[in-house]
mmCIF file with all atom_site columns, C-alpha atoms and ligand atoms in Angstrom:
data_model
loop_
_atom_site.group_PDB
_atom_site.id
_atom_site.type_symbol
_atom_site.label_atom_id
_atom_site.label_alt_id
_atom_site.label_comp_id
_atom_site.label_asym_id
_atom_site.label_entity_id
_atom_site.label_seq_id
_atom_site.pdbx_PDB_ins_code
_atom_site.Cartn_x
_atom_site.Cartn_y
_atom_site.Cartn_z
_atom_site.occupancy
_atom_site.B_iso_or_equiv
_atom_site.pdbx_formal_charge
_atom_site.auth_seq_id
_atom_site.auth_comp_id
_atom_site.auth_asym_id
_atom_site.auth_atom_id
_atom_site.pdbx_PDB_model_num
ATOM   1   C  CA  . MET A 1 1   ? 0.000   0.000   0.000  1.00 0.00 ? 1   MET A CA  1
ATOM   2   C  CA  . THR A 1 2   ? 1.423   3.361   -0.950 1.00 0.00 ? 2   THR A CA  1
ATOM   3   C  CA  . ALA A 1 3   ? 1.564   6.127   1.621  1.00 0.00 ? 3   ALA A CA  1
ATOM   4   C  CA  . GLY A 1 4   ? -1.690  8.001   1.850  1.00 0.00 ? 4   GLY A CA  1
ATOM   5   C  CA  . ALA A 1 5   ? -3.660  5.362   -0.020 1.00 0.00 ? 5   ALA A CA  1
ATOM   6   C  CA  . LYS A 1 6   ? -7.132  4.791   1.289  1.00 0.00 ? 6   LYS A CA  1
ATOM   7   C  CA  . ARG A 1 7   ? -7.221  1.643   3.331  1.00 0.00 ? 7   ARG A CA  1
ATOM   8   C  CA  . SER A 1 8   ? -9.366  -1.118  1.926  1.00 0.00 ? 8   SER A CA  1
ATOM   9   C  CA  . ASP A 1 9   ? -12.637 -2.001  3.617  1.00 0.00 ? 9   ASP A CA  1
ATOM   10  C  CA  . GLU A 1 10  ? -11.378 -5.570  3.734  1.00 0.00 ? 10  GLU A CA  1
ATOM   11  C  CA  . ASN A 1 11  ? -8.614  -4.381  6.035  1.00 0.00 ? 11  ASN A CA  1
ATOM   12  C  CA  . LEU A 1 12  ? -10.240 -2.195  8.617  1.00 0.00 ? 12  LEU A CA  1
ATOM   13  C  CA  . ILE A 1 13  ? -7.894  -1.352  11.471 1.00 0.00 ? 13  ILE A CA  1
ATOM   14  C  CA  . PHE A 1 14  ? -8.481  -1.283  15.178 1.00 0.00 ? 14  PHE A CA  1
ATOM   15  C  CA  . VAL A 1 15  ? -6.296  -0.047  17.974 1.00 0.00 ? 15  VAL A CA  1
ATOM   16  C  CA  . VAL A 1 16  ? -6.540  -0.103  21.753 1.00 0.00 ? 16  VAL A CA  1
ATOM   17  C  CA  . GLN A 1 17  ? -4.535  2.691   23.340 1.00 0.00 ? 17  GLN A CA  1
ATOM   18  C  CA  . LYS A 1 18  ? -3.824  2.432   27.036 1.00 0.00 ? 18  LYS A CA  1
ATOM   19  C  CA  . HIS A 1 19  ? -4.146  5.998   28.256 1.00 0.00 ? 19  HIS A CA  1
ATOM   20  C  CA  . ALA A 1 20  ? -2.760  7.094   31.582 1.00 0.00 ? 20  ALA A CA  1
ATOM   21  C  CA  . ALA A 1 21  ? -4.620  10.398  31.822 1.00 0.00 ? 21  ALA A CA  1
ATOM   22  C  CA  . ARG A 1 22  ? -6.296  11.740  34.949 1.00 0.00 ? 22  ARG A CA  1
ATOM   23  C  CA  . ASN A 1 23  ? -7.954  8.319   35.095 1.00 0.00 ? 23  ASN A CA  1
ATOM   24  C  CA  . LEU A 1 24  ? -6.324  5.288   33.528 1.00 0.00 ? 24  LEU A CA  1
ATOM   25  C  CA  . HIS A 1 25  ? -8.463  3.833   30.743 1.00 0.00 ? 25  HIS A CA  1
ATOM   26  C  CA  . TYR A 1 26  ? -8.219  2.022   27.436 1.00 0.00 ? 26  TYR A CA  1
ATOM   27  C  CA  . ASP A 1 27  ? -9.380  3.709   24.232 1.00 0.00 ? 27  ASP A CA  1
ATOM   28  C  CA  . LEU A 1 28  ? -10.865 1.240   21.757 1.00 0.00 ? 28  LEU A CA  1
ATOM   29  C  CA  . ARG A 1 29  ? -10.871 2.649   18.227 1.00 0.00 ? 29  ARG A CA  1
ATOM   30  C  CA  . LEU A 1 30  ? -12.490 0.948   15.240 1.00 0.00 ? 30  LEU A CA  1
ATOM   31  C  CA  . GLN A 1 31  ? -12.073 2.225   11.699 1.00 0.00 ? 31  GLN A CA  1
ATOM   32  C  CA  . VAL A 1 32  ? -15.416 3.101   10.140 1.00 0.00 ? 32  VAL A CA  1
ATOM   33  C  CA  . GLY A 1 33  ? -14.874 4.730   6.776  1.00 0.00 ? 33  GLY A CA  1
ATOM   34  C  CA  . ASP A 1 34  ? -12.244 7.426   7.125  1.00 0.00 ? 34  ASP A CA  1
ATOM   35  C  CA  . VAL A 1 35  ? -12.375 7.819   10.893 1.00 0.00 ? 35  VAL A CA  1
ATOM   36  C  CA  . LEU A 1 36  ? -11.708 5.880   14.058 1.00 0.00 ? 36  LEU A CA  1
ATOM   37  C  CA  . ARG A 1 37  ? -14.918 5.504   16.053 1.00 0.00 ? 37  ARG A CA  1
ATOM   38  C  CA  . SER A 1 38  ? -13.762 5.585   19.652 1.00 0.00 ? 38  SER A CA  1
ATOM   39  C  CA  . TRP A 1 39  ? -14.805 4.353   23.063 1.00 0.00 ? 39  TRP A CA  1
ATOM   40  C  CA  . ALA A 1 40  ? -13.114 4.868   26.424 1.00 0.00 ? 40  ALA A CA  1
ATOM   41  C  CA  . VAL A 1 41  ? -13.156 1.617   28.381 1.00 0.00 ? 41  VAL A CA  1
ATOM   42  C  CA  . PRO A 1 42  ? -12.400 2.415   32.045 1.00 0.00 ? 42  PRO A CA  1
ATOM   43  C  CA  . LYS A 1 43  ? -11.744 -1.188  33.103 1.00 0.00 ? 43  LYS A CA  1
ATOM   44  C  CA  . GLY A 1 44  ? -10.214 -2.236  29.790 1.00 0.00 ? 44  GLY A CA  1
ATOM   45  C  CA  . PRO A 1 45  ? -11.274 -5.098  27.537 1.00 0.00 ? 45  PRO A CA  1
ATOM   46  C  CA  . SER A 1 46  ? -11.709 -8.652  28.779 1.00 0.00 ? 46  SER A CA  1
ATOM   47  C  CA  . MET A 1 47  ? -11.120 -11.934 26.989 1.00 0.00 ? 47  MET A CA  1
ATOM   48  C  CA  . GLU A 1 48  ? -13.565 -13.742 29.293 1.00 0.00 ? 48  GLU A CA  1
ATOM   49  C  CA  . ALA A 1 49  ? -16.747 -14.671 27.461 1.00 0.00 ? 49  ALA A CA  1
ATOM   50  C  CA  . GLY A 1 50  ? -19.757 -12.685 28.612 1.00 0.00 ? 50  GLY A CA  1
ATOM   51  C  CA  . THR A 1 51  ? -17.874 -10.187 30.765 1.00 0.00 ? 51  THR A CA  1
ATOM   52  C  CA  . LYS A 1 52  ? -19.406 -6.760  30.179 1.00 0.00 ? 52  LYS A CA  1
ATOM   53  C  CA  . ARG A 1 53  ? -17.143 -3.726  30.166 1.00 0.00 ? 53  ARG A CA  1
ATOM   54  C  CA  . LEU A 1 54  ? -18.528 -0.215  30.031 1.00 0.00 ? 54  LEU A CA  1
ATOM   55  C  CA  . ALA A 1 55  ? -17.366 1.530   26.854 1.00 0.00 ? 55  ALA A CA  1
ATOM   56  C  CA  . VAL A 1 56  ? -18.161 5.240   26.699 1.00 0.00 ? 56  VAL A CA  1
ATOM   57  C  CA  . ALA A 1 57  ? -18.369 6.676   23.198 1.00 0.00 ? 57  ALA A CA  1
ATOM   58  C  CA  . VAL A 1 58  ? -15.932 9.535   22.756 1.00 0.00 ? 58  VAL A CA  1
ATOM   59  C  CA  . GLU A 1 59  ? -15.028 11.712  19.800 1.00 0.00 ? 59  GLU A CA  1
ATOM   60  C  CA  . ASP A 1 60  ? -13.892 10.201  16.522 1.00 0.00 ? 60  ASP A CA  1
ATOM   61  C  CA  . HIS A 1 61  ? -10.192 10.331  15.783 1.00 0.00 ? 61  HIS A CA  1
ATOM   62  C  CA  . ALA A 1 62  ? -8.349  10.540  12.463 1.00 0.00 ? 62  ALA A CA  1
ATOM   63  C  CA  . LEU A 1 63  ? -6.975  7.268   11.118 1.00 0.00 ? 63  LEU A CA  1
ATOM   64  C  CA  . ASP A 1 64  ? -3.403  8.458   11.685 1.00 0.00 ? 64  ASP A CA  1
ATOM   65  C  CA  . TYR A 1 65  ? -4.019  8.504   15.425 1.00 0.00 ? 65  TYR A CA  1
ATOM   66  C  CA  . ALA A 1 66  ? -3.876  4.696   15.454 1.00 0.00 ? 66  ALA A CA  1
ATOM   67  C  CA  . ASP A 1 67  ? -0.094  5.112   15.148 1.00 0.00 ? 67  ASP A CA  1
ATOM   68  C  CA  . PHE A 1 68  ? 0.258   7.472   18.095 1.00 0.00 ? 68  PHE A CA  1
ATOM   69  C  CA  . GLU A 1 69  ? 2.196   6.402   21.142 1.00 0.00 ? 69  GLU A CA  1
ATOM   70  C  CA  . GLY A 1 70  ? 3.765   9.013   23.363 1.00 0.00 ? 70  GLY A CA  1
ATOM   71  C  CA  . VAL A 1 71  ? 3.018   11.843  25.731 1.00 0.00 ? 71  VAL A CA  1
ATOM   72  C  CA  . ILE A 1 72  ? 0.198   14.371  25.464 1.00 0.00 ? 72  ILE A CA  1
ATOM   73  C  CA  . ALA A 1 73  ? 1.822   17.306  27.248 1.00 0.00 ? 73  ALA A CA  1
ATOM   74  C  CA  . ASP A 1 74  ? -1.240  19.231  28.318 1.00 0.00 ? 74  ASP A CA  1
ATOM   75  C  CA  . GLY A 1 75  ? -4.876  19.949  27.654 1.00 0.00 ? 75  GLY A CA  1
ATOM   76  C  CA  . TYR A 1 76  ? -7.582  17.362  27.186 1.00 0.00 ? 76  TYR A CA  1
ATOM   77  C  CA  . GLY A 1 77  ? -6.257  13.839  27.634 1.00 0.00 ? 77  GLY A CA  1
ATOM   78  C  CA  . ALA A 1 78  ? -2.887  14.972  29.007 1.00 0.00 ? 78  ALA A CA  1
ATOM   79  C  CA  . GLY A 1 79  ? -0.879  11.921  29.963 1.00 0.00 ? 79  GLY A CA  1
ATOM   80  C  CA  . ILE A 1 80  ? 0.782   8.909   28.393 1.00 0.00 ? 80  ILE A CA  1
ATOM   81  C  CA  . VAL A 1 81  ? -0.608  6.913   25.457 1.00 0.00 ? 81  VAL A CA  1
ATOM   82  C  CA  . MET A 1 82  ? 0.531   3.359   24.699 1.00 0.00 ? 82  MET A CA  1
ATOM   83  C  CA  . ILE A 1 83  ? -0.449  1.242   21.715 1.00 0.00 ? 83  ILE A CA  1
ATOM   84  C  CA  . TRP A 1 84  ? -1.651  -1.669  23.827 1.00 0.00 ? 84  TRP A CA  1
ATOM   85  C  CA  . ASP A 1 85  ? -3.041  -3.684  20.921 1.00 0.00 ? 85  ASP A CA  1
ATOM   86  C  CA  . ARG A 1 86  ? -3.542  -3.208  17.211 1.00 0.00 ? 86  ARG A CA  1
ATOM   87  C  CA  . GLY A 1 87  ? -4.667  -5.207  14.212 1.00 0.00 ? 87  GLY A CA  1
ATOM   88  C  CA  . ALA A 1 88  ? -7.584  -5.789  11.899 1.00 0.00 ? 88  ALA A CA  1
ATOM   89  C  CA  . TRP A 1 89  ? -11.242 -5.743  12.813 1.00 0.00 ? 89  TRP A CA  1
ATOM   90  C  CA  . CYS A 1 90  ? -14.040 -7.260  10.796 1.00 0.00 ? 90  CYS A CA  1
ATOM   91  C  CA  . PRO A 1 91  ? -17.637 -6.171  11.392 1.00 0.00 ? 91  PRO A CA  1
ATOM   92  C  CA  . ARG A 1 92  ? -20.458 -8.563  10.710 1.00 0.00 ? 92  ARG A CA  1
ATOM   93  C  CA  . GLY A 1 93  ? -22.266 -6.687  7.958  1.00 0.00 ? 93  GLY A CA  1
ATOM   94  C  CA  . ASP A 1 94  ? -21.858 -3.004  7.223  1.00 0.00 ? 94  ASP A CA  1
ATOM   95  C  CA  . ALA A 1 95  ? -19.814 -1.225  9.883  1.00 0.00 ? 95  ALA A CA  1
ATOM   96  C  CA  . ALA A 1 96  ? -21.476 2.175   9.584  1.00 0.00 ? 96  ALA A CA  1
ATOM   97  C  CA  . ALA A 1 97  ? -24.982 0.704   9.656  1.00 0.00 ? 97  ALA A CA  1
ATOM   98  C  CA  . ALA A 1 98  ? -24.123 -1.488  12.642 1.00 0.00 ? 98  ALA A CA  1
ATOM   99  C  CA  . HIS A 1 99  ? -22.702 1.503   14.485 1.00 0.00 ? 99  HIS A CA  1
ATOM   100 C  CA  . ASP A 1 100 ? -25.825 3.558   13.791 1.00 0.00 ? 100 ASP A CA  1
ATOM   101 C  CA  . SER A 1 101 ? -28.043 0.707   14.986 1.00 0.00 ? 101 SER A CA  1
ATOM   102 C  CA  . GLY A 1 102 ? -26.227 0.542   18.329 1.00 0.00 ? 102 GLY A CA  1
ATOM   103 C  CA  . ALA A 1 103 ? -25.179 -3.103  18.057 1.00 0.00 ? 103 ALA A CA  1
ATOM   104 C  CA  . ILE A 1 104 ? -21.913 -4.081  16.432 1.00 0.00 ? 104 ILE A CA  1
ATOM   105 C  CA  . ALA A 1 105 ? -20.846 -7.727  16.186 1.00 0.00 ? 105 ALA A CA  1
ATOM   106 C  CA  . PHE A 1 106 ? -17.271 -8.111  15.046 1.00 0.00 ? 106 PHE A CA  1
ATOM   107 C  CA  . THR A 1 107 ? -14.073 -10.037 15.210 1.00 0.00 ? 107 THR A CA  1
ATOM   108 C  CA  . LEU A 1 108 ? -10.656 -8.715  16.196 1.00 0.00 ? 108 LEU A CA  1
ATOM   109 C  CA  . ASP A 1 109 ? -7.363  -10.013 14.952 1.00 0.00 ? 109 ASP A CA  1
ATOM   110 C  CA  . GLY A 1 110 ? -4.917  -8.295  17.249 1.00 0.00 ? 110 GLY A CA  1
ATOM   111 C  CA  . GLN A 1 111 ? -1.920  -9.545  19.180 1.00 0.00 ? 111 GLN A CA  1
ATOM   112 C  CA  . LYS A 1 112 ? -3.860  -9.644  22.466 1.00 0.00 ? 112 LYS A CA  1
ATOM   113 C  CA  . LEU A 1 113 ? -7.530  -9.376  21.515 1.00 0.00 ? 113 LEU A CA  1
ATOM   114 C  CA  . LYS A 1 114 ? -8.799  -12.069 19.187 1.00 0.00 ? 114 LYS A CA  1
ATOM   115 C  CA  . GLY A 1 115 ? -12.075 -13.552 18.097 1.00 0.00 ? 115 GLY A CA  1
ATOM   116 C  CA  . GLY A 1 116 ? -15.651 -12.393 18.451 1.00 0.00 ? 116 GLY A CA  1
ATOM   117 C  CA  . PHE A 1 117 ? -16.868 -9.356  20.388 1.00 0.00 ? 117 PHE A CA  1
ATOM   118 C  CA  . ARG A 1 118 ? -20.004 -7.249  20.597 1.00 0.00 ? 118 ARG A CA  1
ATOM   119 C  CA  . LEU A 1 119 ? -20.522 -3.586  21.319 1.00 0.00 ? 119 LEU A CA  1
ATOM   120 C  CA  . VAL A 1 120 ? -24.074 -2.833  22.411 1.00 0.00 ? 120 VAL A CA  1
ATOM   121 C  CA  . ARG A 1 121 ? -25.449 0.611   23.194 1.00 0.00 ? 121 ARG A CA  1
ATOM   122 C  CA  . THR A 1 122 ? -27.260 0.574   26.525 1.00 0.00 ? 122 THR A CA  1
ATOM   123 C  CA  . ARG A 1 123 ? -29.705 3.499   26.188 1.00 0.00 ? 123 ARG A CA  1
ATOM   124 C  CA  . MET A 1 124 ? -30.184 3.305   29.945 1.00 0.00 ? 124 MET A CA  1
ATOM   125 C  CA  . GLY A 1 125 ? -31.246 6.687   31.264 1.00 0.00 ? 125 GLY A CA  1
ATOM   126 C  CA  . GLY A 1 126 ? -31.031 8.038   27.742 1.00 0.00 ? 126 GLY A CA  1
ATOM   127 C  CA  . LYS A 1 127 ? -27.273 8.006   27.964 1.00 0.00 ? 127 LYS A CA  1
ATOM   128 C  CA  . ASP A 1 128 ? -26.562 6.877   24.457 1.00 0.00 ? 128 ASP A CA  1
ATOM   129 C  CA  . LYS A 1 129 ? -22.851 7.391   25.011 1.00 0.00 ? 129 LYS A CA  1
ATOM   130 C  CA  . ASN A 1 130 ? -22.777 4.238   27.096 1.00 0.00 ? 130 ASN A CA  1
ATOM   131 C  CA  . TRP A 1 131 ? -22.085 0.948   25.367 1.00 0.00 ? 131 TRP A CA  1
ATOM   132 C  CA  . LEU A 1 132 ? -21.043 -2.447  26.667 1.00 0.00 ? 132 LEU A CA  1
ATOM   133 C  CA  . LEU A 1 133 ? -18.079 -4.321  25.235 1.00 0.00 ? 133 LEU A CA  1
ATOM   134 C  CA  . ILE A 1 134 ? -18.606 -8.074  25.518 1.00 0.00 ? 134 ILE A CA  1
ATOM   135 C  CA  . LYS A 1 135 ? -16.338 -10.947 24.501 1.00 0.00 ? 135 LYS A CA  1
ATOM   136 C  CA  . SER A 1 136 ? -18.211 -13.694 22.664 1.00 0.00 ? 136 SER A CA  1
ATOM   137 C  CA  . ALA A 1 137 ? -17.896 -17.347 23.652 1.00 0.00 ? 137 ALA A CA  1
ATOM   138 C  CA  . ASP A 1 138 ? -15.511 -18.838 21.135 1.00 0.00 ? 138 ASP A CA  1
ATOM   139 C  CA  . GLY A 1 139 ? -12.201 -20.630 20.914 1.00 0.00 ? 139 GLY A CA  1
ATOM   140 C  CA  . HIS A 1 140 ? -10.312 -17.418 21.697 1.00 0.00 ? 140 HIS A CA  1
ATOM   141 C  CA  . ALA A 1 141 ? -12.119 -16.700 24.966 1.00 0.00 ? 141 ALA A CA  1
ATOM   142 C  CA  . THR A 1 142 ? -10.123 -17.359 28.129 1.00 0.00 ? 142 THR A CA  1
ATOM   143 C  CA  . SER A 1 143 ? -10.993 -17.734 31.776 1.00 0.00 ? 143 SER A CA  1
ATOM   144 C  CA  . GLY A 1 144 ? -8.841  -17.069 34.804 1.00 0.00 ? 144 GLY A CA  1
ATOM   145 C  CA  . VAL A 1 145 ? -6.411  -14.979 32.761 1.00 0.00 ? 145 VAL A CA  1
ATOM   146 C  CA  . ASP A 1 146 ? -6.472  -11.181 32.721 1.00 0.00 ? 146 ASP A CA  1
ATOM   147 C  CA  . VAL A 1 147 ? -5.436  -10.011 29.273 1.00 0.00 ? 147 VAL A CA  1
ATOM   148 C  CA  . LEU A 1 148 ? -4.575  -6.635  30.822 1.00 0.00 ? 148 LEU A CA  1
ATOM   149 C  CA  . ASP A 1 149 ? -1.616  -8.330  32.510 1.00 0.00 ? 149 ASP A CA  1
ATOM   150 C  CA  . MET A 1 150 ? -0.004  -8.208  29.076 1.00 0.00 ? 150 MET A CA  1
ATOM   151 C  CA  . ASP A 1 151 ? 0.826   -4.612  29.780 1.00 0.00 ? 151 ASP A CA  1
ATOM   152 C  CA  . ARG A 1 152 ? 3.496   -3.706  27.242 1.00 0.00 ? 152 ARG A CA  1
ATOM   153 C  CA  . SER A 1 153 ? 3.167   -1.857  23.965 1.00 0.00 ? 153 SER A CA  1
ATOM   154 C  CA  . VAL A 1 154 ? 2.732   -4.084  20.921 1.00 0.00 ? 154 VAL A CA  1
ATOM   155 C  CA  . VAL A 1 155 ? 4.793   -1.534  18.967 1.00 0.00 ? 155 VAL A CA  1
ATOM   156 C  CA  . SER A 1 156 ? 7.688   -0.547  21.261 1.00 0.00 ? 156 SER A CA  1
ATOM   157 C  CA  . ASN A 1 157 ? 7.437   -3.287  23.903 1.00 0.00 ? 157 ASN A CA  1
ATOM   158 C  CA  . LEU A 1 158 ? 7.723   -0.504  26.506 1.00 0.00 ? 158 LEU A CA  1
ATOM   159 C  CA  . ALA A 1 159 ? 5.730   -0.368  29.736 1.00 0.00 ? 159 ALA A CA  1
ATOM   160 C  CA  . ILE A 1 160 ? 3.578   2.723   30.079 1.00 0.00 ? 160 ILE A CA  1
ATOM   161 C  CA  . ASP A 1 161 ? 5.932   4.483   32.499 1.00 0.00 ? 161 ASP A CA  1
ATOM   162 C  CA  . GLU A 1 162 ? 8.846   3.861   30.121 1.00 0.00 ? 162 GLU A CA  1
ATOM   163 C  CA  . ILE A 1 163 ? 7.179   5.654   27.200 1.00 0.00 ? 163 ILE A CA  1
ATOM   164 C  CA  . PRO A 1 164 ? 8.129   9.224   28.271 1.00 0.00 ? 164 PRO A CA  1
ATOM   165 C  CA  . THR A 1 165 ? 11.837  8.386   28.014 1.00 0.00 ? 165 THR A CA  1
ATOM   166 C  CA  . GLY A 1 166 ? 11.444  5.808   25.257 1.00 0.00 ? 166 GLY A CA  1
ATOM   167 C  CA  . LYS A 1 167 ? 13.785  3.511   27.120 1.00 0.00 ? 167 LYS A CA  1
ATOM   168 C  CA  . ALA A 1 168 ? 13.239  0.269   28.965 1.00 0.00 ? 168 ALA A CA  1
ATOM   169 C  CA  . ARG A 1 169 ? 14.400  0.262   32.579 1.00 0.00 ? 169 ARG A CA  1
ATOM   170 C  CA  . GLU A 1 170 ? 17.660  -1.561  33.187 1.00 0.00 ? 170 GLU A CA  1
HETATM 171 MN MN1 . MN  B 2 .   ? -8.346  8.489   26.264 1.00 0.00 ? 201 MN  B MN1 1
#
């Protein structure tokens, strides 16, 4: 693929950025068209089938942001951003239509997150920003293992507190 080429719909990207801001959270971003639809997941994703994790819809990001790892010096989101996982995502059906309907069934092919997931908008209390991220029961689901324990960047292999210097501790 040449630089700047539009990415194919057969190769939609996802990224999960661990974000040590005022509150630690994980930003799940799924490519829909030319943007990254984004959710902040306070407790992070789970690979245990059926475990529900709150995922709060936040503003779309540009596709380029999937490559960002580093320090946001100040302003909104100030803190450290790590590329915790990255890969391809595959929606069941049309991604934009699924997003609009408030129920997205999809598979992830990352280094940490794999297999089927669902994102379901809750609508409770009219708070349409709130979705639930749920791992589907499949051969990739695990139990008794916390995927968040794999806590290094899939790009730099750095821990989050090593990202500001860019160097692993001795
Ligand atoms: Mn964030």
